[in-house]
Amino acid sequence: MFKRDVNQIKDLILKNLRAQGLETPLLQKRLIDSWPEVVGPMIASYTDGMFIKNQTLFVHLTSPALRSDMMMMRSELVRKLNAHVGSQVIAEIRFH
């Protein structure tokens, strides 16, 4: 009898994505897609666009009043978004 090297398919896929340099873009996409679920539909409706650069999430909000409220919640939002994705994807959020 011989012992097989058994791996979960999830681990093999992540290893392959990491080797090809695709893990970070995939996590970034998952984080941006999770925005409406984390902040709720009302805030998501005021969101005009988002992108990630150098571990900073840039969010364009169409309401100046909402933008100032969200500035006070930045650290909590970073924590919630990273927790939702399951990895440290962003370190900061900037609203404009």
Tab-separated table of N, CA, C and O in Angstrom:
chain	number	residue	atom	x	y	z
A	1	MET	N	0.824	-1.180	0.000
A	1	MET	CA	0.000	0.000	0.000
A	1	MET	C	0.874	1.251	0.000
A	1	MET	O	1.917	1.271	0.619
A	2	PHE	N	0.432	2.282	-0.667
A	2	PHE	CA	1.194	3.517	-0.696
A	2	PHE	C	0.313	4.672	-0.213
A	2	PHE	O	-0.902	4.618	-0.297
A	3	LYS	N	0.977	5.680	0.275
A	3	LYS	CA	0.275	6.842	0.812
A	3	LYS	C	0.166	7.896	-0.287
A	3	LYS	O	1.160	8.257	-0.915
A	4	ARG	N	-1.027	8.379	-0.519
A	4	ARG	CA	-1.252	9.398	-1.539
A	4	ARG	C	-1.141	10.789	-0.931
A	4	ARG	O	-1.494	11.005	0.219
A	5	ASP	N	-0.661	11.694	-1.733
A	5	ASP	CA	-0.604	13.097	-1.328
A	5	ASP	C	-1.936	13.730	-1.712
A	5	ASP	O	-2.165	14.077	-2.865
A	6	VAL	N	-2.829	13.857	-0.742
A	6	VAL	CA	-4.182	14.327	-1.005
A	6	VAL	C	-4.268	15.811	-0.645
A	6	VAL	O	-3.912	16.214	0.452
A	7	ASN	N	-4.776	16.595	-1.597
A	7	ASN	CA	-4.976	18.030	-1.388
A	7	ASN	C	-6.416	18.371	-1.738
A	7	ASN	O	-7.020	17.756	-2.614
A	8	GLN	N	-6.930	19.367	-1.067
A	8	GLN	CA	-8.268	19.839	-1.410
A	8	GLN	C	-8.185	20.633	-2.701
A	8	GLN	O	-7.190	21.317	-2.968
A	9	ILE	N	-9.248	20.579	-3.492
A	9	ILE	CA	-9.276	21.287	-4.773
A	9	ILE	C	-9.131	22.791	-4.567
A	9	ILE	O	-8.497	23.476	-5.352
A	10	LYS	N	-9.699	23.304	-3.456
A	10	LYS	CA	-9.599	24.737	-3.144
A	10	LYS	C	-8.137	25.151	-2.992
A	10	LYS	O	-7.708	26.173	-3.531
A	11	ASP	N	-7.353	24.338	-2.289
A	11	ASP	CA	-5.935	24.639	-2.083
A	11	ASP	C	-5.156	24.587	-3.389
A	11	ASP	O	-4.265	25.408	-3.626
A	12	LEU	N	-5.501	23.655	-4.248
A	12	LEU	CA	-4.820	23.543	-5.540
A	12	LEU	C	-5.135	24.736	-6.441
A	12	LEU	O	-4.248	25.267	-7.112
A	13	ILE	N	-6.394	25.182	-6.424
A	13	ILE	CA	-6.771	26.341	-7.241
A	13	ILE	C	-6.073	27.596	-6.733
A	13	ILE	O	-5.540	28.383	-7.523
A	14	LEU	N	-6.079	27.800	-5.419
A	14	LEU	CA	-5.405	28.980	-4.857
A	14	LEU	C	-3.907	28.960	-5.144
A	14	LEU	O	-3.313	29.996	-5.451
A	15	LYS	N	-3.302	27.800	-5.061
A	15	LYS	CA	-1.866	27.677	-5.360
A	15	LYS	C	-1.600	28.028	-6.826
A	15	LYS	O	-0.637	28.741	-7.129
A	16	ASN	N	-2.470	27.573	-7.717
A	16	ASN	CA	-2.314	27.876	-9.136
A	16	ASN	C	-2.523	29.362	-9.409
A	16	ASN	O	-1.772	29.980	-10.169
A	17	LEU	N	-3.542	29.966	-8.796
A	17	LEU	CA	-3.787	31.406	-8.964
A	17	LEU	C	-2.609	32.228	-8.452
A	17	LEU	O	-2.194	33.211	-9.073
A	18	ARG	N	-2.073	31.825	-7.301
A	18	ARG	CA	-0.934	32.526	-6.711
A	18	ARG	C	0.282	32.427	-7.629
A	18	ARG	O	1.004	33.405	-7.834
A	19	ALA	N	0.505	31.250	-8.203
A	19	ALA	CA	1.656	31.045	-9.083
A	19	ALA	C	1.548	31.884	-10.348
A	19	ALA	O	2.564	32.340	-10.891
A	20	GLN	N	0.346	32.121	-10.823
A	20	GLN	CA	0.147	32.907	-12.033
A	20	GLN	C	-0.030	34.398	-11.750
A	20	GLN	O	-0.217	35.185	-12.671
A	21	GLY	N	-0.008	34.791	-10.484
A	21	GLY	CA	-0.152	36.200	-10.122
A	21	GLY	C	-1.577	36.700	-10.241
A	21	GLY	O	-1.795	37.895	-10.437
A	22	LEU	N	-2.546	35.818	-10.114
A	22	LEU	CA	-3.947	36.205	-10.276
A	22	LEU	C	-4.724	36.263	-8.973
A	22	LEU	O	-5.890	36.657	-8.963
A	23	GLU	N	-4.103	35.888	-7.867
A	23	GLU	CA	-4.827	35.860	-6.600
A	23	GLU	C	-5.230	37.272	-6.152
A	23	GLU	O	-6.379	37.510	-5.772
A	24	THR	N	-4.309	38.221	-6.208
A	24	THR	CA	-4.607	39.588	-5.761
A	24	THR	C	-5.696	40.243	-6.600
A	24	THR	O	-6.643	40.805	-6.039
A	25	PRO	N	-5.627	40.201	-7.941
A	25	PRO	CA	-6.731	40.798	-8.713
A	25	PRO	C	-8.084	40.140	-8.436
A	25	PRO	O	-9.106	40.821	-8.403
A	26	LEU	N	-8.098	38.843	-8.199
A	26	LEU	CA	-9.341	38.153	-7.885
A	26	LEU	C	-9.898	38.626	-6.546
A	26	LEU	O	-11.100	38.898	-6.424
A	27	LEU	N	-9.042	38.761	-5.541
A	27	LEU	CA	-9.483	39.250	-4.230
A	27	LEU	C	-9.975	40.691	-4.321
A	27	LEU	O	-10.948	41.073	-3.667
A	28	GLN	N	-9.301	41.512	-5.123
A	28	GLN	CA	-9.736	42.897	-5.302
A	28	GLN	C	-11.112	42.954	-5.950
A	28	GLN	O	-11.975	43.738	-5.541
A	29	LYS	N	-11.350	42.130	-6.933
A	29	LYS	CA	-12.652	42.076	-7.602
A	29	LYS	C	-13.733	41.623	-6.622
A	29	LYS	O	-14.828	42.193	-6.588
A	30	ARG	N	-13.425	40.621	-5.807
A	30	ARG	CA	-14.389	40.150	-4.817
A	30	ARG	C	-14.709	41.248	-3.803
A	30	ARG	O	-15.856	41.396	-3.383
A	31	LEU	N	-13.701	42.031	-3.407
A	31	LEU	CA	-13.921	43.107	-2.442
A	31	LEU	C	-14.824	44.183	-3.040
A	31	LEU	O	-15.772	44.628	-2.401
A	32	ILE	N	-14.553	44.591	-4.264
A	32	ILE	CA	-15.380	45.621	-4.912
A	32	ILE	C	-16.806	45.110	-5.104
A	32	ILE	O	-17.771	45.845	-4.883
A	33	ASP	N	-16.948	43.848	-5.468
A	33	ASP	CA	-18.286	43.275	-5.641
A	33	ASP	C	-19.041	43.159	-4.316
A	33	ASP	O	-20.269	43.136	-4.309
A	34	SER	N	-18.320	43.091	-3.198
A	34	SER	CA	-18.983	42.955	-1.896
A	34	SER	C	-19.416	44.303	-1.311
A	34	SER	O	-20.089	44.332	-0.284
A	35	TRP	N	-19.046	45.412	-1.932
A	35	TRP	CA	-19.377	46.752	-1.432
A	35	TRP	C	-20.875	46.916	-1.128
A	35	TRP	O	-21.232	47.316	-0.009
A	36	PRO	N	-21.797	46.618	-2.067
A	36	PRO	CA	-23.225	46.808	-1.751
A	36	PRO	C	-23.707	45.954	-0.584
A	36	PRO	O	-24.555	46.394	0.198
A	37	GLU	N	-23.173	44.764	-0.455
A	37	GLU	CA	-23.590	43.888	0.638
A	37	GLU	C	-23.089	44.397	1.989
A	37	GLU	O	-23.786	44.305	2.996
A	38	VAL	N	-21.891	44.974	2.020
A	38	VAL	CA	-21.301	45.446	3.273
A	38	VAL	C	-21.913	46.778	3.703
A	38	VAL	O	-22.246	46.959	4.874
A	39	VAL	N	-22.074	47.716	2.773
A	39	VAL	CA	-22.567	49.051	3.147
A	39	VAL	C	-24.076	49.178	3.057
A	39	VAL	O	-24.648	50.114	3.611
A	40	GLY	N	-24.734	48.284	2.347
A	40	GLY	CA	-26.180	48.339	2.200
A	40	GLY	C	-26.601	48.977	0.892
A	40	GLY	O	-25.828	49.700	0.253
A	41	PRO	N	-27.850	48.742	0.493
A	41	PRO	CA	-28.309	49.233	-0.816
A	41	PRO	C	-28.433	50.751	-0.919
A	41	PRO	O	-28.229	51.322	-1.991
A	42	MET	N	-28.748	51.425	0.184
A	42	MET	CA	-28.914	52.882	0.127
A	42	MET	C	-27.586	53.559	-0.181
A	42	MET	O	-27.495	54.406	-1.075
A	43	ILE	N	-26.542	53.192	0.540
A	43	ILE	CA	-25.219	53.795	0.303
A	43	ILE	C	-24.679	53.360	-1.057
A	43	ILE	O	-24.085	54.152	-1.779
A	44	ALA	N	-24.919	52.111	-1.425
A	44	ALA	CA	-24.453	51.611	-2.723
A	44	ALA	C	-25.089	52.386	-3.876
A	44	ALA	O	-24.457	52.576	-4.920
A	45	SER	N	-26.318	52.868	-3.687
A	45	SER	CA	-26.975	53.621	-4.753
A	45	SER	C	-26.317	54.986	-4.978
A	45	SER	O	-26.446	55.563	-6.058
A	46	TYR	N	-25.609	55.507	-3.994
A	46	TYR	CA	-24.879	56.773	-4.133
A	46	TYR	C	-23.438	56.566	-4.579
A	46	TYR	O	-22.691	57.528	-4.719
A	47	THR	N	-23.034	55.330	-4.792
A	47	THR	CA	-21.674	55.021	-5.221
A	47	THR	C	-21.617	55.072	-6.731
A	47	THR	O	-22.372	54.378	-7.417
A	48	ASP	N	-20.708	55.902	-7.255
A	48	ASP	CA	-20.612	56.106	-8.703
A	48	ASP	C	-19.485	55.293	-9.329
A	48	ASP	O	-19.523	54.993	-10.506
A	49	GLY	N	-18.469	54.952	-8.575
A	49	GLY	CA	-17.362	54.173	-9.112
A	49	GLY	C	-16.354	53.849	-8.028
A	49	GLY	O	-16.270	54.544	-7.017
A	50	MET	N	-15.587	52.760	-8.250
A	50	MET	CA	-14.575	52.329	-7.282
A	50	MET	C	-13.413	51.690	-8.014
A	50	MET	O	-13.597	51.083	-9.065
A	51	PHE	N	-12.228	51.827	-7.414
A	51	PHE	CA	-11.064	51.088	-7.882
A	51	PHE	C	-10.074	50.966	-6.735
A	51	PHE	O	-10.144	51.712	-5.753
A	52	ILE	N	-9.157	50.011	-6.851
A	52	ILE	CA	-8.146	49.771	-5.826
A	52	ILE	C	-6.775	50.027	-6.431
A	52	ILE	O	-6.470	49.536	-7.519
A	53	LYS	N	-5.976	50.802	-5.700
A	53	LYS	CA	-4.601	51.071	-6.117
A	53	LYS	C	-3.739	51.128	-4.862
A	53	LYS	O	-4.052	51.878	-3.935
A	54	ASN	N	-2.683	50.330	-4.831
A	54	ASN	CA	-1.744	50.297	-3.701
A	54	ASN	C	-2.454	50.071	-2.368
A	54	ASN	O	-2.228	50.792	-1.404
A	55	GLN	N	-3.309	49.085	-2.315
A	55	GLN	CA	-4.078	48.707	-1.117
A	55	GLN	C	-4.974	49.824	-0.596
A	55	GLN	O	-5.322	49.858	0.575
A	56	THR	N	-5.347	50.757	-1.469
A	56	THR	CA	-6.272	51.822	-1.110
A	56	THR	C	-7.491	51.717	-2.006
A	56	THR	O	-7.364	51.676	-3.225
A	57	LEU	N	-8.664	51.659	-1.398
A	57	LEU	CA	-9.919	51.631	-2.139
A	57	LEU	C	-10.376	53.068	-2.337
A	57	LEU	O	-10.578	53.808	-1.368
A	58	PHE	N	-10.505	53.473	-3.593
A	58	PHE	CA	-10.994	54.804	-3.938
A	58	PHE	C	-12.465	54.670	-4.312
A	58	PHE	O	-12.817	53.887	-5.196
A	59	VAL	N	-13.318	55.416	-3.615
A	59	VAL	CA	-14.762	55.336	-3.819
A	59	VAL	C	-15.281	56.720	-4.171
A	59	VAL	O	-15.036	57.688	-3.453
A	60	HIS	N	-16.005	56.808	-5.298
A	60	HIS	CA	-16.626	58.078	-5.675
A	60	HIS	C	-18.085	58.046	-5.235
A	60	HIS	O	-18.860	57.190	-5.669
A	61	LEU	N	-18.442	58.964	-4.338
A	61	LEU	CA	-19.816	59.080	-3.851
A	61	LEU	C	-20.433	60.349	-4.422
A	61	LEU	O	-19.782	61.397	-4.493
A	62	THR	N	-21.696	60.263	-4.809
A	62	THR	CA	-22.366	61.408	-5.435
A	62	THR	C	-22.965	62.378	-4.422
A	62	THR	O	-23.383	63.462	-4.799
A	63	SER	N	-22.973	62.020	-3.144
A	63	SER	CA	-23.546	62.874	-2.107
A	63	SER	C	-22.447	63.382	-1.172
A	63	SER	O	-21.810	62.592	-0.475
A	64	PRO	N	-22.223	64.703	-1.127
A	64	PRO	CA	-21.207	65.241	-0.221
A	64	PRO	C	-21.506	64.963	1.253
A	64	PRO	O	-20.586	64.713	2.035
A	65	ALA	N	-22.764	64.976	1.642
A	65	ALA	CA	-23.121	64.703	3.043
A	65	ALA	C	-22.793	63.255	3.405
A	65	ALA	O	-22.235	62.982	4.477
A	66	LEU	N	-23.102	62.348	2.510
A	66	LEU	CA	-22.792	60.942	2.745
A	66	LEU	C	-21.283	60.726	2.764
A	66	LEU	O	-20.765	59.948	3.572
A	67	ARG	N	-20.573	61.438	1.915
A	67	ARG	CA	-19.114	61.333	1.870
A	67	ARG	C	-18.505	61.700	3.218
A	67	ARG	O	-17.622	61.001	3.723
A	68	SER	N	-18.980	62.761	3.843
A	68	SER	CA	-18.426	63.169	5.143
A	68	SER	C	-18.776	62.151	6.228
A	68	SER	O	-17.959	61.890	7.115
A	69	ASP	N	-19.969	61.572	6.162
A	69	ASP	CA	-20.339	60.532	7.135
A	69	ASP	C	-19.476	59.286	6.964
A	69	ASP	O	-19.036	58.677	7.945
A	70	MET	N	-19.230	58.921	5.732
A	70	MET	CA	-18.439	57.725	5.455
A	70	MET	C	-16.967	57.905	5.844
A	70	MET	O	-16.296	56.942	6.189
A	71	MET	N	-16.485	59.131	5.806
A	71	MET	CA	-15.098	59.407	6.207
A	71	MET	C	-14.872	58.999	7.665
A	71	MET	O	-13.797	58.527	8.019
A	72	MET	N	-15.892	59.171	8.485
A	72	MET	CA	-15.760	58.824	9.900
A	72	MET	C	-15.814	57.314	10.133
A	72	MET	O	-15.409	56.846	11.185
A	73	MET	N	-16.293	56.566	9.162
A	73	MET	CA	-16.453	55.121	9.307
A	73	MET	C	-15.382	54.338	8.541
A	73	MET	O	-15.503	53.130	8.371
A	74	ARG	N	-14.335	55.026	8.072
A	74	ARG	CA	-13.343	54.384	7.196
A	74	ARG	C	-12.718	53.134	7.796
A	74	ARG	O	-12.664	52.083	7.148
A	75	SER	N	-12.231	53.221	9.024
A	75	SER	CA	-11.528	52.069	9.601
A	75	SER	C	-12.460	50.879	9.790
A	75	SER	O	-12.072	49.726	9.571
A	76	GLU	N	-13.695	51.148	10.168
A	76	GLU	CA	-14.668	50.064	10.322
A	76	GLU	C	-14.994	49.429	8.968
A	76	GLU	O	-15.115	48.204	8.857
A	77	LEU	N	-15.112	50.252	7.932
A	77	LEU	CA	-15.394	49.727	6.596
A	77	LEU	C	-14.236	48.885	6.076
A	77	LEU	O	-14.457	47.843	5.451
A	78	VAL	N	-12.998	49.323	6.320
A	78	VAL	CA	-11.827	48.539	5.905
A	78	VAL	C	-11.873	47.171	6.558
A	78	VAL	O	-11.685	46.142	5.898
A	79	ARG	N	-12.158	47.157	7.844
A	79	ARG	CA	-12.214	45.894	8.582
A	79	ARG	C	-13.324	44.991	8.044
A	79	ARG	O	-13.111	43.798	7.794
A	80	LYS	N	-14.507	45.548	7.829
A	80	LYS	CA	-15.640	44.750	7.351
A	80	LYS	C	-15.412	44.217	5.937
A	80	LYS	O	-15.745	43.061	5.648
A	81	LEU	N	-14.880	45.050	5.058
A	81	LEU	CA	-14.643	44.611	3.680
A	81	LEU	C	-13.594	43.507	3.630
A	81	LEU	O	-13.764	42.504	2.925
A	82	ASN	N	-12.494	43.685	4.357
A	82	ASN	CA	-11.457	42.651	4.388
A	82	ASN	C	-11.993	41.359	4.997
A	82	ASN	O	-11.687	40.263	4.516
A	83	ALA	N	-12.813	41.466	6.044
A	83	ALA	CA	-13.386	40.277	6.671
A	83	ALA	C	-14.336	39.564	5.714
A	83	ALA	O	-14.379	38.334	5.667
A	84	HIS	N	-15.068	40.331	4.932
A	84	HIS	CA	-16.006	39.732	3.988
A	84	HIS	C	-15.282	38.930	2.915
A	84	HIS	O	-15.754	37.875	2.493
A	85	VAL	N	-14.131	39.424	2.483
A	85	VAL	CA	-13.340	38.728	1.466
A	85	VAL	C	-12.510	37.605	2.096
A	85	VAL	O	-12.208	36.613	1.452
A	86	GLY	N	-12.137	37.778	3.355
A	86	GLY	CA	-11.345	36.761	4.041
A	86	GLY	C	-9.856	36.943	3.879
A	86	GLY	O	-9.087	36.008	4.085
A	87	SER	N	-9.437	38.143	3.524
A	87	SER	CA	-8.012	38.418	3.329
A	87	SER	C	-7.778	39.923	3.472
A	87	SER	O	-8.691	40.723	3.295
A	88	GLN	N	-6.548	40.299	3.776
A	88	GLN	CA	-6.173	41.709	3.902
A	88	GLN	C	-5.916	42.257	2.496
A	88	GLN	O	-4.813	42.189	1.986
A	89	VAL	N	-6.954	42.810	1.880
A	89	VAL	CA	-6.860	43.322	0.512
A	89	VAL	C	-6.580	44.818	0.507
A	89	VAL	O	-5.759	45.292	-0.277
A	90	ILE	N	-7.267	45.562	1.386
A	90	ILE	CA	-7.072	47.009	1.438
A	90	ILE	C	-6.635	47.416	2.830
A	90	ILE	O	-6.910	46.743	3.811
A	91	ALA	N	-5.935	48.556	2.898
A	91	ALA	CA	-5.507	49.103	4.169
A	91	ALA	C	-6.160	50.449	4.442
A	91	ALA	O	-6.129	50.942	5.571
A	92	GLU	N	-6.761	51.047	3.400
A	92	GLU	CA	-7.308	52.387	3.542
A	92	GLU	C	-8.430	52.587	2.527
A	92	GLU	O	-8.455	51.944	1.482
A	93	ILE	N	-9.336	53.501	2.840
A	93	ILE	CA	-10.395	53.913	1.908
A	93	ILE	C	-10.327	55.422	1.774
A	93	ILE	O	-10.189	56.142	2.759
A	94	ARG	N	-10.430	55.885	0.543
A	94	ARG	CA	-10.504	57.325	0.278
A	94	ARG	C	-11.772	57.601	-0.505
A	94	ARG	O	-12.064	56.938	-1.497
A	95	PHE	N	-12.517	58.592	-0.048
A	95	PHE	CA	-13.761	58.983	-0.712
A	95	PHE	C	-13.529	60.280	-1.461
A	95	PHE	O	-12.896	61.199	-0.979
A	96	HIS	N	-14.067	60.337	-2.663
A	96	HIS	CA	-13.991	61.570	-3.469
A	96	HIS	C	-15.250	61.745	-4.251
A	96	HIS	O	-16.105	60.920	-4.302
